[in-house]
mmCIF file of C-alpha atoms and ligand atoms in Angstrom:
data_model
loop_
_atom_site.group_PDB
_atom_site.id
_atom_site.type_symbol
_atom_site.label_atom_id
_atom_site.label_comp_id
_atom_site.label_asym_id
_atom_site.label_seq_id
_atom_site.Cartn_x
_atom_site.Cartn_y
_atom_site.Cartn_z
ATOM 1 C CA UNK A 1031 65.800 75.285 120.735
ATOM 2 C CA UNK A 1032 62.521 76.033 119.029
ATOM 3 C CA UNK A 1033 61.704 76.140 115.338
ATOM 4 C CA UNK A 1034 60.651 79.297 113.577
ATOM 5 C CA UNK A 1035 59.370 78.930 109.997
ATOM 6 C CA UNK A 1036 59.335 81.756 107.420
ATOM 7 C CA UNK A 1037 57.749 80.929 104.042
ATOM 8 C CA UNK A 1038 57.900 83.019 100.853
ATOM 9 C CA UNK A 1039 56.150 82.494 97.490
ATOM 10 C CA UNK A 1040 59.333 83.479 95.645
ATOM 11 C CA UNK A 1041 62.891 84.478 96.598
ATOM 12 C CA UNK A 1042 66.092 84.850 94.605
ATOM 13 C CA UNK A 1043 67.661 82.329 97.041
ATOM 14 C CA UNK A 1044 66.684 81.175 100.543
ATOM 15 C CA UNK A 1045 70.395 81.126 101.549
ATOM 16 C CA UNK A 1046 70.822 84.630 100.098
ATOM 17 C CA UNK A 1047 67.747 85.920 101.973
ATOM 18 C CA UNK A 1048 69.102 84.457 105.235
ATOM 19 C CA UNK A 1049 72.441 86.238 104.797
ATOM 20 C CA UNK A 1050 70.761 89.573 103.975
ATOM 21 C CA UNK A 1051 68.391 89.418 106.967
ATOM 22 C CA UNK A 1052 70.655 87.705 109.461
ATOM 23 C CA UNK A 1053 70.507 90.584 111.970
ATOM 24 C CA UNK A 1054 66.719 90.168 112.281
ATOM 25 C CA UNK A 1055 66.694 86.423 112.988
ATOM 26 C CA UNK A 1056 66.248 85.111 116.528
ATOM 27 C CA UNK A 1057 69.550 84.044 118.098
ATOM 28 C CA UNK A 1058 68.040 81.240 120.194
ATOM 29 C CA UNK A 1059 65.872 79.645 117.497
ATOM 30 C CA UNK A 1060 66.422 77.332 114.589
ATOM 31 C CA UNK A 1061 64.926 79.365 111.742
ATOM 32 C CA UNK A 1062 63.847 77.612 108.562
ATOM 33 C CA UNK A 1063 63.302 79.752 105.482
ATOM 34 C CA UNK A 1064 61.380 78.137 102.630
ATOM 35 C CA UNK A 1065 60.324 79.372 99.206
ATOM 36 C CA UNK A 1066 57.949 77.928 96.616
ATOM 37 C CA UNK A 1067 60.450 78.966 93.941
ATOM 38 C CA UNK A 1068 63.899 80.524 93.671
ATOM 39 C CA UNK A 1069 64.871 82.814 90.818
ATOM 40 C CA UNK A 1070 68.592 82.664 91.590
ATOM 41 C CA UNK A 1071 69.128 79.470 93.599
ATOM 42 C CA UNK A 1072 72.766 78.438 93.829
ATOM 43 C CA UNK A 1073 74.818 75.479 94.914
ATOM 44 C CA UNK A 1074 78.392 74.503 95.609
ATOM 45 C CA UNK A 1075 80.989 75.731 93.117
ATOM 46 C CA UNK A 1076 78.441 78.532 92.407
ATOM 47 C CA UNK A 1077 76.422 76.142 90.228
ATOM 48 C CA UNK A 1078 72.888 77.292 89.465
ATOM 49 C CA UNK A 1079 70.268 75.332 91.456
ATOM 50 C CA UNK A 1080 67.252 74.842 89.202
ATOM 51 C CA UNK A 1081 64.274 75.927 91.357
ATOM 52 C CA UNK A 1082 60.935 75.868 89.478
ATOM 53 C CA UNK A 1083 57.751 76.873 91.283
ATOM 54 C CA UNK A 1084 55.870 74.520 93.638
ATOM 55 C CA UNK A 1085 57.605 71.322 92.538
ATOM 56 C CA UNK A 1086 60.441 70.960 95.019
ATOM 57 C CA UNK A 1087 61.686 71.883 98.474
ATOM 58 C CA UNK A 1088 64.059 74.842 98.826
ATOM 59 C CA UNK A 1089 64.941 75.300 102.487
ATOM 60 C CA UNK A 1090 67.559 77.135 104.506
ATOM 61 C CA UNK A 1091 68.184 76.429 108.193
ATOM 62 C CA UNK A 1092 69.831 79.117 110.314
ATOM 63 C CA UNK A 1093 71.192 78.833 113.847
ATOM 64 C CA UNK A 1094 73.664 80.892 115.858
ATOM 65 C CA UNK A 1095 76.718 79.965 117.918
ATOM 66 C CA UNK A 1096 78.532 82.080 120.477
ATOM 67 C CA UNK A 1097 81.869 80.867 119.163
ATOM 68 C CA UNK A 1098 83.248 78.953 116.187
ATOM 69 C CA UNK A 1099 83.717 75.195 116.541
ATOM 70 C CA UNK A 1100 86.080 72.955 114.570
ATOM 71 C CA UNK A 1101 83.370 70.580 113.379
ATOM 72 C CA UNK A 1102 81.146 73.091 111.561
ATOM 73 C CA UNK A 1103 81.811 71.391 108.227
ATOM 74 C CA UNK A 1104 79.827 68.428 109.615
ATOM 75 C CA UNK A 1105 76.594 70.468 109.841
ATOM 76 C CA UNK A 1106 75.701 69.804 106.207
ATOM 77 C CA UNK A 1107 76.449 66.095 106.776
ATOM 78 C CA UNK A 1108 74.029 66.123 109.735
ATOM 79 C CA UNK A 1109 71.392 67.704 107.472
ATOM 80 C CA UNK A 1110 72.142 65.100 104.767
ATOM 81 C CA UNK A 1111 71.635 62.285 107.321
ATOM 82 C CA UNK A 1112 68.382 63.978 108.404
ATOM 83 C CA UNK A 1113 67.212 64.065 104.769
ATOM 84 C CA UNK A 1114 68.070 60.356 104.379
ATOM 85 C CA UNK A 1115 66.135 59.476 107.570
ATOM 86 C CA UNK A 1116 63.174 61.576 106.396
ATOM 87 C CA UNK A 1117 63.143 59.993 102.937
ATOM 88 C CA UNK A 1118 63.481 56.506 104.483
ATOM 89 C CA UNK A 1119 60.285 57.190 106.428
ATOM 90 C CA UNK A 1120 58.622 57.971 103.082
ATOM 91 C CA UNK A 1121 59.890 54.584 101.783
ATOM 92 C CA UNK A 1122 62.727 55.908 99.609
ATOM 93 C CA UNK A 1123 66.251 54.497 99.832
ATOM 94 C CA UNK A 1124 68.555 57.382 98.892
ATOM 95 C CA UNK A 1125 72.331 57.461 99.349
ATOM 96 C CA UNK A 1126 74.825 60.199 100.211
ATOM 97 C CA UNK A 1127 77.621 61.027 97.800
ATOM 98 C CA UNK A 1128 80.414 62.487 99.935
ATOM 99 C CA UNK A 1129 80.413 65.169 101.213
ATOM 100 C CA UNK A 1130 76.647 65.719 101.080
ATOM 101 C CA UNK A 1131 74.853 65.135 97.762
ATOM 102 C CA UNK A 1132 71.642 63.094 97.967
ATOM 103 C CA UNK A 1133 71.372 60.427 95.268
ATOM 104 C CA UNK A 1134 68.434 58.251 94.318
ATOM 105 C CA UNK A 1135 69.161 55.316 92.016
ATOM 106 C CA UNK A 1136 72.587 56.853 91.321
ATOM 107 C CA UNK A 1137 71.240 60.245 90.236
ATOM 108 C CA UNK A 1138 71.287 63.496 92.184
ATOM 109 C CA UNK A 1139 67.952 64.440 93.764
ATOM 110 C CA UNK A 1140 69.245 66.759 96.484
ATOM 111 C CA UNK A 1141 72.097 69.064 97.322
ATOM 112 C CA UNK A 1142 73.290 70.988 100.348
ATOM 113 C CA UNK A 1143 75.243 74.153 100.881
ATOM 114 C CA UNK A 1144 76.577 75.381 104.230
ATOM 115 C CA UNK A 1145 77.720 78.986 104.634
ATOM 116 C CA UNK A 1146 78.648 81.040 107.682
ATOM 117 C CA UNK A 1147 78.556 84.742 108.459
ATOM 118 C CA UNK A 1148 79.066 86.910 111.529
ATOM 119 C CA UNK A 1149 76.144 88.646 113.211
ATOM 120 C CA UNK A 1150 77.257 90.992 116.000
ATOM 121 C CA UNK A 1151 78.989 88.749 118.513
ATOM 122 C CA UNK A 1152 77.573 85.508 117.092
ATOM 123 C CA UNK A 1153 78.459 83.161 114.271
ATOM 124 C CA UNK A 1154 75.489 82.394 112.023
ATOM 125 C CA UNK A 1155 75.414 78.952 110.387
ATOM 126 C CA UNK A 1156 73.303 78.941 107.221
ATOM 127 C CA UNK A 1157 72.617 75.535 105.672
ATOM 128 C CA UNK A 1158 70.501 75.242 102.545
ATOM 129 C CA UNK A 1159 68.987 72.106 101.085
ATOM 130 C CA UNK A 1160 67.246 71.605 97.772
ATOM 131 C CA UNK A 1161 65.279 68.379 97.262
ATOM 132 C CA UNK A 1162 63.756 67.507 93.888
ATOM 133 C CA UNK A 1163 60.357 66.202 94.944
ATOM 134 C CA UNK A 1164 57.684 66.446 92.244
ATOM 135 C CA UNK A 1165 59.807 67.800 89.381
ATOM 136 C CA UNK A 1166 58.803 66.080 86.111
ATOM 137 C CA UNK A 1167 61.175 64.701 83.470
ATOM 138 C CA UNK A 1168 60.901 67.765 81.181
ATOM 139 C CA UNK A 1169 62.100 70.099 83.985
ATOM 140 C CA UNK A 1170 64.919 67.716 84.941
ATOM 141 C CA UNK A 1171 66.188 67.879 81.362
ATOM 142 C CA UNK A 1172 66.988 71.591 81.935
ATOM 143 C CA UNK A 1173 69.671 70.585 84.469
ATOM 144 C CA UNK A 1174 73.101 70.126 82.880
ATOM 145 C CA UNK A 1175 73.987 66.941 84.822
ATOM 146 C CA UNK A 1176 72.135 63.684 85.580
ATOM 147 C CA UNK A 1177 69.372 64.487 88.061
ATOM 148 C CA UNK A 1178 66.165 62.926 89.291
ATOM 149 C CA UNK A 1179 63.183 63.584 91.544
ATOM 150 C CA UNK A 1180 61.074 61.447 93.895
ATOM 151 C CA UNK A 1181 58.212 61.699 91.388
ATOM 152 C CA UNK A 1182 60.292 60.454 88.456
ATOM 153 C CA UNK A 1183 61.621 57.503 90.494
ATOM 154 C CA UNK A 1184 58.300 56.447 92.064
ATOM 155 C CA UNK A 1185 55.664 57.665 89.583
ATOM 156 C CA UNK A 1186 53.787 59.182 92.521
ATOM 157 C CA UNK A 1187 53.278 62.784 93.615
ATOM 158 C CA UNK A 1188 54.651 63.274 97.149
ATOM 159 C CA UNK A 1189 53.215 65.500 99.857
ATOM 160 C CA UNK A 1190 55.846 68.278 99.999
ATOM 161 C CA UNK A 1191 54.417 69.795 103.161
ATOM 162 C CA UNK A 1192 54.602 66.483 105.027
ATOM 163 C CA UNK A 1193 58.173 65.895 103.823
ATOM 164 C CA UNK A 1194 59.224 69.362 104.953
ATOM 165 C CA UNK A 1195 57.561 69.022 108.378
ATOM 166 C CA UNK A 1196 59.271 65.680 108.959
ATOM 167 C CA UNK A 1197 62.663 67.017 107.845
ATOM 168 C CA UNK A 1198 62.273 70.038 110.152
ATOM 169 C CA UNK A 1199 61.622 67.796 113.155
ATOM 170 C CA UNK A 1200 64.328 65.237 112.327
ATOM 171 C CA UNK A 1201 66.960 67.924 111.672
ATOM 172 C CA UNK A 1202 66.123 69.861 114.825
ATOM 173 C CA UNK A 1203 66.538 66.713 116.963
ATOM 174 C CA UNK A 1204 69.779 65.716 115.170
ATOM 175 C CA UNK A 1205 71.175 69.244 115.429
ATOM 176 C CA UNK A 1206 70.619 69.283 119.189
ATOM 177 C CA UNK A 1207 72.501 65.971 119.490
ATOM 178 C CA UNK A 1208 75.292 67.300 117.245
ATOM 179 C CA UNK A 1209 75.664 70.548 119.192
ATOM 180 C CA UNK A 1210 75.958 68.573 122.448
ATOM 181 C CA UNK A 1211 78.051 65.610 121.250
ATOM 182 C CA UNK A 1212 79.594 66.444 117.874
ATOM 183 C CA UNK A 1213 79.826 64.115 114.870
ATOM 184 C CA UNK A 1214 80.638 60.761 116.624
ATOM 185 C CA UNK A 1215 76.951 59.760 117.188
ATOM 186 C CA UNK A 1216 76.351 60.180 113.430
ATOM 187 C CA UNK A 1217 79.527 58.618 112.016
ATOM 188 C CA UNK A 1218 78.159 55.097 111.461
ATOM 189 C CA UNK A 1219 74.856 56.334 110.020
ATOM 190 C CA UNK A 1220 76.821 58.523 107.613
ATOM 191 C CA UNK A 1221 79.094 55.682 106.486
ATOM 192 C CA UNK A 1222 76.099 53.310 106.082
ATOM 193 C CA UNK A 1223 74.311 55.851 103.859
ATOM 194 C CA UNK A 1224 77.270 56.390 101.508
ATOM 195 C CA UNK A 1225 77.056 55.620 97.826
ATOM 196 C CA UNK A 1226 80.768 54.744 97.648
ATOM 197 C CA UNK A 1227 82.436 51.916 99.527
ATOM 198 C CA UNK A 1228 86.128 51.329 100.374
ATOM 199 C CA UNK A 1229 88.012 50.067 97.302
ATOM 200 C CA UNK A 1230 85.801 51.867 94.740
ATOM 201 C CA UNK A 1231 87.711 53.552 91.914
ATOM 202 C CA UNK A 1232 86.759 57.235 91.874
ATOM 203 C CA UNK A 1233 87.480 60.546 90.200
ATOM 204 C CA UNK A 1234 87.845 63.508 92.509
ATOM 205 C CA UNK A 1235 87.673 67.255 91.861
ATOM 206 C CA UNK A 1236 89.706 69.158 94.457
ATOM 207 C CA UNK A 1237 88.681 72.658 93.156
ATOM 208 C CA UNK A 1238 91.795 72.844 90.932
ATOM 209 C CA UNK A 1239 92.163 69.558 89.146
ATOM 210 C CA UNK A 1240 90.580 66.161 88.679
ATOM 211 C CA UNK A 1241 92.488 63.210 90.116
ATOM 212 C CA UNK A 1242 91.985 59.452 89.867
ATOM 213 C CA UNK A 1243 92.167 57.214 92.900
ATOM 214 C CA UNK A 1244 90.713 54.615 95.242
ATOM 215 C CA UNK A 1245 88.104 55.470 97.891
ATOM 216 C CA UNK A 1246 89.802 54.395 101.132
ATOM 217 C CA UNK A 1247 87.545 55.503 103.990
ATOM 218 C CA UNK A 1248 85.567 58.230 105.714
ATOM 219 C CA UNK A 1249 87.380 59.348 108.856
ATOM 220 C CA UNK A 1250 85.650 59.872 112.229
ATOM 221 C CA UNK A 1251 85.610 63.638 111.539
ATOM 222 C CA UNK A 1252 83.726 63.128 108.238
ATOM 223 C CA UNK A 1253 86.726 63.794 105.979
ATOM 224 C CA UNK A 1254 87.492 61.571 102.983
ATOM 225 C CA UNK A 1255 90.690 59.544 102.523
ATOM 226 C CA UNK A 1256 91.674 58.588 98.983
ATOM 227 C CA UNK A 1257 94.716 56.827 97.571
ATOM 228 C CA UNK A 1258 95.928 58.178 94.250
ATOM 229 C CA UNK A 1259 96.857 55.777 91.436
ATOM 230 C CA UNK A 1260 100.572 56.251 92.312
ATOM 231 C CA UNK A 1261 99.883 55.234 95.937
ATOM 232 C CA UNK A 1262 99.912 58.748 97.470
ATOM 233 C CA UNK A 1263 97.403 58.994 100.391
ATOM 234 C CA UNK A 1264 95.282 62.171 100.512
ATOM 235 C CA UNK A 1265 92.643 63.454 102.935
ATOM 236 C CA UNK A 1266 89.989 65.955 101.888
ATOM 237 C CA UNK A 1267 87.553 68.106 103.868
ATOM 238 C CA UNK A 1268 85.807 69.465 100.775
ATOM 239 C CA UNK A 1269 85.705 68.850 97.052
ATOM 240 C CA UNK A 1270 83.571 66.664 94.860
ATOM 241 C CA UNK A 1271 83.485 62.998 93.882
ATOM 242 C CA UNK A 1272 82.578 62.780 90.216
HETATM 243 C C1 BTN B 2764 74.707 71.722 95.584
HETATM 244 O O1 BTN B 2764 74.447 70.531 95.411
HETATM 245 O O2 BTN B 2764 75.570 72.298 94.894
HETATM 246 C C2 BTN B 2764 73.979 72.477 96.659
HETATM 247 C C3 BTN B 2764 72.606 72.926 96.257
HETATM 248 C C4 BTN B 2764 71.904 73.727 97.328
HETATM 249 C C5 BTN B 2764 70.559 74.262 96.883
HETATM 250 C C6 BTN B 2764 69.761 74.846 98.004
HETATM 251 S S1 BTN B 2764 68.086 75.185 97.539
HETATM 252 C C7 BTN B 2764 67.839 76.094 99.016
HETATM 253 C C8 BTN B 2764 69.115 76.889 99.264
HETATM 254 N N1 BTN B 2764 69.060 78.148 98.536
HETATM 255 C C9 BTN B 2764 70.001 78.208 97.582
HETATM 256 O O3 BTN B 2764 70.174 79.167 96.793
HETATM 257 N N2 BTN B 2764 70.735 77.087 97.579
HETATM 258 C C10 BTN B 2764 70.288 76.161 98.598
#
């Protein structure tokens, strides 16, 4: 697999652009689409993703499969692990909040969104990542939930280009391993990087309601097992820990 990089000064959304132009992307490449700003960036639950110009990374990775596989929901977890490894090499110690938020000192500094679409006889896997790199405090205040950036946590401006290049290389290598061997080679890394540990009391949003329970474990397929306050065991493949 080789990497093809398309950069734009401004897009409504890098994920949106990928979906609109999917027919023109190379089937045998990993394409990364980046933008200096997004005017309509979006996240999970259709939340707005605040995307001011030249401060952060807004990236979308696209690859194609000949047929669907059962473990596609792990792709965003593989990208989250790749972001953790990249940030570790820049001396940051972020954590993953299941399923794939990136937290630094307990606050969100990155988010991921995986979408799929069909392109002729292929399945296109479109995974976006937003990382708050050099966003200052006054921009972070415009986000309606606790958020942070590398700059706010370290007091230093980071080299966005170097971060992006490293993430591209780390993700491409991890994706090749994942496509050949699935999630098992990443399971322990994923569990080690988690913000929550077994026994933690958590609130969980399952798209319909918020429930209260105990974090039990992450299963080998990346799903989350919780125990509700009344003892009922539940396993989730998506949703949000609050
Ligand atoms: C989330 O935490 O809800 C996911 C946020 C994903 C944001 C990224 S930024 C690049 C790509 N383009 C988008 O419009 N969204 C993703």
